[in-house]
Tab-separated table of C-alpha atoms in Angstrom:
chain	number	residue	atom	x	y	z
A	1	MET	CA	-0.070	-0.079	0.016
A	2	GLY	CA	1.157	3.510	-0.748
A	3	GLN	CA	1.370	6.528	1.725
A	4	TRP	CA	-1.581	7.733	3.729
A	5	ILE	CA	-2.365	11.379	3.639
A	6	LYS	CA	-4.150	12.774	6.818
A	7	THR	CA	-6.957	15.179	6.341
A	8	ASP	CA	-9.450	16.913	8.564
A	9	PHE	CA	-11.903	14.118	7.618
A	10	GLY	CA	-9.584	11.172	7.727
A	11	SER	CA	-6.725	9.486	5.872
A	12	ILE	CA	-6.541	8.954	2.169
A	13	ALA	CA	-4.238	6.576	0.388
A	14	PHE	CA	-1.687	8.151	-1.977
A	15	LEU	CA	-1.086	5.428	-4.656
A	16	ASP	CA	2.091	4.790	-6.646
A	17	HIS	CA	2.007	2.892	-9.943
A	18	HIS	CA	1.550	-0.664	-8.470
A	19	ASP	CA	-0.063	0.112	-5.189
A	20	PRO	CA	-3.390	-1.651	-4.727
A	21	PHE	CA	-6.593	0.271	-3.833
A	22	PRO	CA	-7.524	0.183	-0.146
A	23	ASN	CA	-10.648	-1.757	0.755
A	24	THR	CA	-13.779	0.408	-0.075
A	25	ASP	CA	-14.850	0.484	3.576
A	26	GLN	CA	-11.951	2.757	4.085
A	27	ALA	CA	-13.444	5.451	1.876
A	28	LEU	CA	-14.081	8.809	3.572
A	29	ILE	CA	-17.612	9.564	4.780
A	30	GLU	CA	-17.052	13.238	3.902
A	31	PRO	CA	-16.454	14.021	1.098
A	32	ASN	CA	-18.673	10.899	0.489
A	33	GLY	CA	-16.473	8.075	-0.906
A	34	LEU	CA	-13.039	9.717	-1.449
A	35	ILE	CA	-10.634	6.792	-1.220
A	36	ALA	CA	-7.366	7.473	-2.939
A	37	ILE	CA	-5.254	9.883	-4.832
A	38	SER	CA	-2.676	9.108	-7.547
A	39	ASN	CA	-0.630	11.185	-10.165
A	40	THR	CA	-1.332	8.753	-13.187
A	41	LEU	CA	-4.411	7.542	-14.964
A	42	LYS	CA	-3.632	4.398	-16.623
A	43	THR	CA	-6.208	1.904	-18.315
A	44	GLU	CA	-5.129	-1.051	-16.189
A	45	ARG	CA	-5.763	0.972	-13.004
A	46	ILE	CA	-9.211	2.348	-14.294
A	47	ILE	CA	-10.364	-1.370	-15.102
A	48	GLU	CA	-9.029	-2.372	-11.651
A	49	ALA	CA	-10.865	0.402	-9.895
A	50	TYR	CA	-14.347	-0.355	-11.651
A	51	LYS	CA	-14.138	-3.979	-10.621
A	52	GLN	CA	-13.753	-2.905	-6.964
A	53	GLY	CA	-16.609	-0.352	-7.076
A	54	ILE	CA	-14.278	2.829	-7.419
A	55	PHE	CA	-13.996	5.358	-10.196
A	56	PRO	CA	-11.856	8.354	-11.100
A	57	TRP	CA	-13.321	11.928	-10.776
A	58	PHE	CA	-11.490	15.009	-10.416
A	59	ASN	CA	-11.182	18.665	-11.633
A	60	GLN	CA	-8.782	20.149	-13.966
A	61	HIS	CA	-5.260	20.763	-12.719
A	62	GLU	CA	-5.963	18.274	-9.787
A	63	PRO	CA	-4.376	15.090	-9.005
A	64	ILE	CA	-6.402	11.922	-9.858
A	65	LEU	CA	-8.960	11.251	-7.230
A	66	TRP	CA	-10.728	7.963	-6.744
A	67	TRP	CA	-14.032	7.549	-5.293
A	68	SER	CA	-16.522	4.830	-3.857
A	69	PRO	CA	-19.562	6.612	-2.606
A	70	ASP	CA	-22.090	4.978	-0.243
A	71	PRO	CA	-25.068	4.656	-1.122
A	72	ARG	CA	-24.590	4.107	-4.940
A	73	LEU	CA	-27.046	4.918	-7.532
A	74	VAL	CA	-27.743	2.232	-9.928
A	75	LEU	CA	-30.376	1.268	-12.703
A	76	PHE	CA	-31.501	-2.269	-13.370
A	77	PRO	CA	-32.589	-2.347	-16.979
A	78	ASP	CA	-35.945	-3.932	-16.211
A	79	ASP	CA	-36.684	-0.890	-13.993
A	80	LEU	CA	-36.335	1.609	-16.748
A	81	LYS	CA	-39.103	4.263	-16.693
A	82	ILE	CA	-39.889	6.385	-19.845
A	83	SER	CA	-42.300	9.223	-19.595
A	84	SER	CA	-45.180	9.426	-22.151
A	85	SER	CA	-43.851	12.599	-23.762
A	86	LEU	CA	-40.355	11.036	-24.141
A	87	SER	CA	-41.906	7.983	-25.503
A	88	LYS	CA	-43.870	9.764	-28.083
A	89	LYS	CA	-40.721	11.513	-29.219
A	90	ILE	CA	-38.699	8.328	-29.480
A	91	LYS	CA	-41.493	6.727	-31.436
A	92	LYS	CA	-41.556	9.562	-33.996
A	93	ASN	CA	-38.028	8.049	-35.036
A	94	ASN	CA	-36.644	11.339	-36.125
A	95	TYR	CA	-33.292	10.506	-34.719
A	96	GLN	CA	-30.701	8.128	-35.686
A	97	PHE	CA	-29.097	5.962	-32.936
A	98	GLU	CA	-25.538	4.719	-33.288
A	99	VAL	CA	-23.152	2.892	-31.034
A	100	ASP	CA	-19.345	3.586	-31.209
A	101	LYS	CA	-19.640	5.668	-34.363
A	102	ASN	CA	-17.695	8.564	-33.052
A	103	PHE	CA	-16.499	7.974	-29.477
A	104	LEU	CA	-14.018	10.767	-29.569
A	105	SER	CA	-16.630	13.356	-30.456
A	106	VAL	CA	-18.810	12.098	-27.652
A	107	ILE	CA	-16.364	12.339	-24.883
A	108	LYS	CA	-15.103	15.737	-26.145
A	109	SER	CA	-18.825	17.009	-26.278
A	110	CYS	CA	-19.268	15.811	-22.734
A	111	SER	CA	-16.104	17.664	-21.704
A	112	GLU	CA	-17.321	21.036	-23.555
A	113	VAL	CA	-20.957	21.251	-22.851
A	114	LYS	CA	-21.937	23.813	-20.202
A	115	ARG	CA	-23.404	22.545	-16.998
A	116	LYS	CA	-25.363	24.285	-14.369
A	117	ASP	CA	-23.333	25.170	-11.254
A	118	GLN	CA	-20.101	23.851	-12.773
A	119	ASP	CA	-17.038	25.802	-13.922
A	120	GLY	CA	-14.793	24.210	-16.141
A	121	THR	CA	-14.824	20.288	-16.651
A	122	TRP	CA	-13.500	17.191	-14.950
A	123	ILE	CA	-13.241	15.483	-18.345
A	124	ASP	CA	-9.666	16.871	-19.193
A	125	GLU	CA	-7.023	15.356	-21.585
A	126	ARG	CA	-6.121	12.772	-18.999
A	127	ILE	CA	-9.512	11.293	-19.059
A	128	ILE	CA	-10.041	11.865	-22.800
A	129	ASN	CA	-6.783	9.991	-23.541
A	130	ALA	CA	-7.337	7.144	-21.034
A	131	TYR	CA	-10.932	6.379	-22.070
A	132	SER	CA	-10.110	6.677	-25.871
A	133	GLU	CA	-7.523	4.062	-25.180
A	134	LEU	CA	-10.049	2.017	-23.346
A	135	HIS	CA	-12.432	2.518	-26.406
A	136	GLN	CA	-9.625	1.064	-28.751
A	137	MET	CA	-9.610	-1.982	-26.351
A	138	LYS	CA	-13.405	-2.354	-26.844
A	139	ILE	CA	-14.023	-1.527	-23.194
A	140	ALA	CA	-15.299	1.988	-23.286
A	141	HIS	CA	-18.275	2.501	-25.532
A	142	SER	CA	-20.441	5.573	-26.752
A	143	PHE	CA	-24.172	5.922	-27.518
A	144	GLU	CA	-24.974	8.551	-30.022
A	145	ILE	CA	-27.984	10.425	-31.359
A	146	TYR	CA	-27.891	12.092	-34.672
A	147	PHE	CA	-30.458	14.510	-36.310
A	148	ASN	CA	-30.039	15.290	-40.027
A	149	GLY	CA	-26.462	13.762	-39.820
A	150	ASN	CA	-25.280	15.951	-36.942
A	151	LEU	CA	-24.587	14.618	-33.466
A	152	VAL	CA	-26.927	16.163	-31.120
A	153	GLY	CA	-26.587	14.057	-27.900
A	154	GLY	CA	-25.020	10.921	-26.305
A	155	LEU	CA	-23.156	9.398	-23.485
A	156	TYR	CA	-20.125	7.161	-22.821
A	157	GLY	CA	-19.112	4.654	-20.267
A	158	ILE	CA	-17.443	1.291	-19.578
A	159	ILE	CA	-18.671	-2.292	-20.133
A	160	LEU	CA	-17.196	-4.970	-17.935
A	161	ASP	CA	-19.057	-8.368	-18.513
A	162	ASP	CA	-22.742	-7.713	-17.343
A	163	VAL	CA	-22.322	-4.070	-15.907
A	164	PHE	CA	-22.254	-0.825	-17.739
A	165	PHE	CA	-20.491	1.994	-15.841
A	166	GLY	CA	-21.938	5.266	-17.094
A	167	GLU	CA	-19.555	8.229	-17.027
A	168	SER	CA	-21.091	11.254	-18.770
A	169	MET	CA	-23.799	12.465	-21.188
A	170	PHE	CA	-24.441	15.601	-23.216
A	171	HIS	CA	-26.965	17.161	-25.463
A	172	TYR	CA	-27.146	20.064	-27.918
A	173	GLU	CA	-30.814	19.518	-28.515
A	174	THR	CA	-33.587	19.282	-26.021
A	175	ASP	CA	-34.066	15.567	-24.905
A	176	ALA	CA	-31.319	14.243	-27.033
A	177	SER	CA	-29.313	12.967	-24.117
A	178	LYS	CA	-32.420	11.336	-22.689
A	179	ILE	CA	-33.293	9.631	-25.901
A	180	ALA	CA	-29.731	8.424	-26.065
A	181	PHE	CA	-29.849	7.090	-22.440
A	182	VAL	CA	-33.224	5.197	-23.073
A	183	LEU	CA	-32.094	3.524	-26.328
A	184	ALA	CA	-28.658	2.829	-24.742
A	185	VAL	CA	-30.269	1.031	-21.700
A	186	GLN	CA	-32.409	-0.963	-24.121
A	187	TYR	CA	-29.364	-1.886	-26.240
A	188	LEU	CA	-27.391	-2.818	-23.083
A	189	LYS	CA	-30.339	-5.015	-21.867
A	190	LYS	CA	-30.188	-6.933	-25.235
A	191	MET	CA	-26.513	-7.382	-24.629
A	192	GLY	CA	-27.118	-8.915	-21.320
A	193	VAL	CA	-26.166	-6.067	-19.109
A	194	LYS	CA	-27.803	-6.688	-15.753
A	195	MET	CA	-26.945	-3.442	-13.986
A	196	ILE	CA	-26.060	0.188	-14.832
A	197	ASP	CA	-23.805	2.143	-12.479
A	198	CYS	CA	-24.979	5.736	-12.384
A	199	GLN	CA	-22.603	6.669	-9.551
A	200	MET	CA	-24.091	9.607	-7.877
A	201	LYS	CA	-27.863	10.512	-7.371
A	202	THR	CA	-29.467	12.939	-9.478
A	203	LYS	CA	-33.142	13.591	-10.001
A	204	HIS	CA	-32.674	13.206	-13.829
A	205	LEU	CA	-31.530	9.604	-13.271
A	206	LEU	CA	-34.036	8.944	-10.544
A	207	SER	CA	-36.979	9.782	-12.965
A	208	PHE	CA	-35.594	7.043	-15.204
A	209	GLY	CA	-36.004	4.310	-12.444
A	210	ALA	CA	-32.576	4.385	-10.890
A	211	LYS	CA	-32.319	3.746	-7.236
A	212	GLU	CA	-29.754	3.860	-4.366
A	213	ILE	CA	-28.223	0.835	-2.819
A	214	THR	CA	-25.478	0.453	-0.274
A	215	ARG	CA	-22.018	0.205	-1.390
A	216	ASN	CA	-21.731	-3.352	0.137
A	217	GLN	CA	-24.751	-4.348	-1.919
A	218	PHE	CA	-23.198	-2.795	-4.995
A	219	ILE	CA	-19.867	-4.536	-4.559
A	220	GLN	CA	-21.785	-7.954	-4.030
A	221	LEU	CA	-23.529	-7.328	-7.251
A	222	LEU	CA	-20.245	-6.392	-9.109
A	223	ASN	CA	-18.757	-9.737	-7.807
A	224	ASN	CA	-21.713	-11.566	-9.224
A	225	TYR	CA	-21.835	-9.808	-12.627
A	226	ILE	CA	-18.052	-9.438	-13.428
A	227	LYS	CA	-16.439	-12.663	-14.034
A	228	THR	CA	-13.108	-11.674	-15.751
């Protein structure tokens, strides 16, 4: 194990290249789930993290921060809820849905889109480079919505066996990211995905049927659904 950094809230592991992650029960209560810090973001480390219920999330110009919050927001595909207005919009079939057609454009759009109460982005060049490499490894995937040939919304994340770990979404047109999310969930369900990790609670994701479970429950499910 690497060094431990003491803070006002508790100790955080500082990981060198080959240091293992701490057990998730060592994550801080406040800020919720912060478990480790590192200087590098390697694809092997990202995969290792997801398998243990940990993910990277940090601001520009910060070191890599690793998180495992408790509780955890998840969506089971069978629980997907679609509002009647959104369902009507999807049935009109005015949009083209694609998978992995332009991963780089999706992740860059997620990094550039303006978000309420956020200055800057956490999707910096380190994230873009690492997840683009994971995409080349067929582990990271993008789900895209096009209108008149233009990319207007989408999302990206990681698939490990029967789990999809959602990372970020964007839209340039109203409801485009919602349409992308619904069609992505339906696509993932057909692929055999059993659980979608939504990470942190938002009203937006709760409206789709996502719910909170404890970190221990989440990790038990990961152990069941990820075999490799």
